[in-house]
C-alpha positions as a Python dict, from the first residue, in 0.01 Angstrom:
ca = {
    (1, 'X'): (0, 0, 0),
    (2, 'X'): (330, 177, 53),
    (3, 'X'): (443, 100, -304),
    (4, 'X'): (124, 250, -448),
    (5, 'X'): (178, 570, -249),
    (6, 'X'): (545, 581, -350),
    (7, 'X'): (450, 525, -716),
    (8, 'X'): (195, 808, -700),
    (9, 'X'): (450, 1037, -533),
    (10, 'X'): (724, 956, -787),
    (11, 'X'): (483, 1006, -1075),
    (12, 'X'): (369, 1344, -944),
    (13, 'X'): (730, 1450, -881),
    (14, 'X'): (829, 1343, -1233),
    (15, 'X'): (549, 1545, -1396),
    (16, 'X'): (634, 1850, -1183),
    (17, 'X'): (993, 1830, -1305),
    (18, 'X'): (878, 1815, -1667),
    (19, 'X'): (689, 2145, -1643),
    (20, 'X'): (864, 2454, -1772),
    (21, 'X'): (921, 2762, -1558),
    (22, 'X'): (781, 3098, -1667),
    (23, 'X'): (1127, 3208, -1776),
    (24, 'X'): (1172, 2892, -1985),
    (25, 'X'): (834, 2954, -2152),
    (26, 'X'): (930, 3316, -2225),
    (27, 'X'): (1267, 3209, -2371),
    (28, 'X'): (1106, 2942, -2588),
    (29, 'X'): (855, 3196, -2722),
    (30, 'X'): (1143, 3425, -2820),
    (31, 'X'): (1316, 3140, -2999),
    (32, 'X'): (1011, 3015, -3188),
    (33, 'X'): (808, 3331, -3247),
    (34, 'X'): (1091, 3581, -3254),
    (35, 'X'): (1171, 3868, -3023),
    (36, 'X'): (866, 4099, -2989),
    (37, 'X'): (1082, 4410, -3030),
    (38, 'X'): (1230, 4281, -3355),
    (39, 'X'): (887, 4180, -3482),
    (40, 'X'): (762, 4533, -3407),
    (41, 'X'): (1054, 4690, -3592),
    (42, 'X'): (992, 4468, -3894),
    (43, 'X'): (623, 4558, -3887),
    (44, 'X'): (705, 4933, -3878),
    (45, 'X'): (950, 4898, -4171),
    (46, 'X'): (693, 4706, -4372),
    (47, 'X'): (430, 4975, -4307),
    (48, 'X'): (674, 5250, -4407),
    (49, 'X'): (754, 5066, -4731),
    (50, 'X'): (384, 5025, -4804),
    (51, 'X'): (323, 5397, -4748),
    (52, 'X'): (617, 5486, -4977),
    (53, 'X'): (484, 5255, -5248),
    (54, 'X'): (135, 5406, -5233),
    (55, 'X'): (271, 5762, -5242),
    (56, 'X'): (485, 5675, -5548),
    (57, 'X'): (190, 5552, -5757),
    (58, 'X'): (102, 5899, -5901),
    (59, 'X'): (456, 5913, -6047),
    (60, 'X'): (397, 5591, -6242),
    (61, 'X'): (384, 5602, -6620),
    (62, 'X'): (167, 5290, -6641),
    (63, 'X'): (-18, 5058, -6405),
    (64, 'X'): (-50, 4699, -6524),
    (65, 'X'): (-341, 4518, -6360),
    (66, 'X'): (-520, 4192, -6344),
    (67, 'X'): (-886, 4291, -6296),
    (68, 'X'): (-916, 4157, -5942),
    (69, 'X'): (-589, 4030, -5800),
    (70, 'X'): (-267, 4208, -5895),
    (71, 'X'): (-143, 4557, -5982),
    (72, 'X'): (207, 4674, -6074),
    (73, 'X'): (297, 5041, -6119),
    (74, 'X'): (588, 5104, -6358),
    (75, 'X'): (795, 5411, -6430),
    (76, 'X'): (1001, 5444, -6746),
    (77, 'X'): (1213, 5720, -6893),
    (78, 'X'): (1379, 5599, -7212),
    (79, 'X'): (1653, 5862, -7186),
    (80, 'X'): (1781, 5770, -6842),
    (81, 'X'): (1661, 5412, -6784),
    (82, 'X'): (1750, 5093, -6962),
    (83, 'X'): (1434, 4920, -6848),
    (84, 'X'): (1112, 5009, -6666),
    (85, 'X'): (1131, 5028, -6288),
    (86, 'X'): (867, 4880, -6059),
    (87, 'X'): (767, 5153, -5814),
    (88, 'X'): (470, 4977, -5653),
    (89, 'X'): (311, 4636, -5657),
    (90, 'X'): (36, 4470, -5466),
    (91, 'X'): (-234, 4208, -5460),
    (92, 'X'): (-594, 4191, -5342),
    (93, 'X'): (-682, 4507, -5143),
    (94, 'X'): (-347, 4674, -5206),
    (95, 'X'): (-395, 4620, -5580),
    (96, 'X'): (-729, 4799, -5558),
    (97, 'X'): (-562, 5094, -5383),
    (98, 'X'): (-298, 5115, -5656),
}
């Protein structure tokens, strides 16, 4: 009887020791998912780039599209550029906006 109680106690103690503290959970989330502040900064930069691309579309000389999936806006000035420059690109909904 005493061994069964000791076994149950040791088992419970072992599983309690395996659990992570709140700080350990928070630290692991930062390591696996990334720091929330950095993720927010990346998201803001991505949104700013998207807004710049959309605002640059009227300056494009040509927009090359696939009817439903892709769009690429190109600008080319043969006097100052050696090759066309991609000023905006997108797929799906962004391609429709371009």
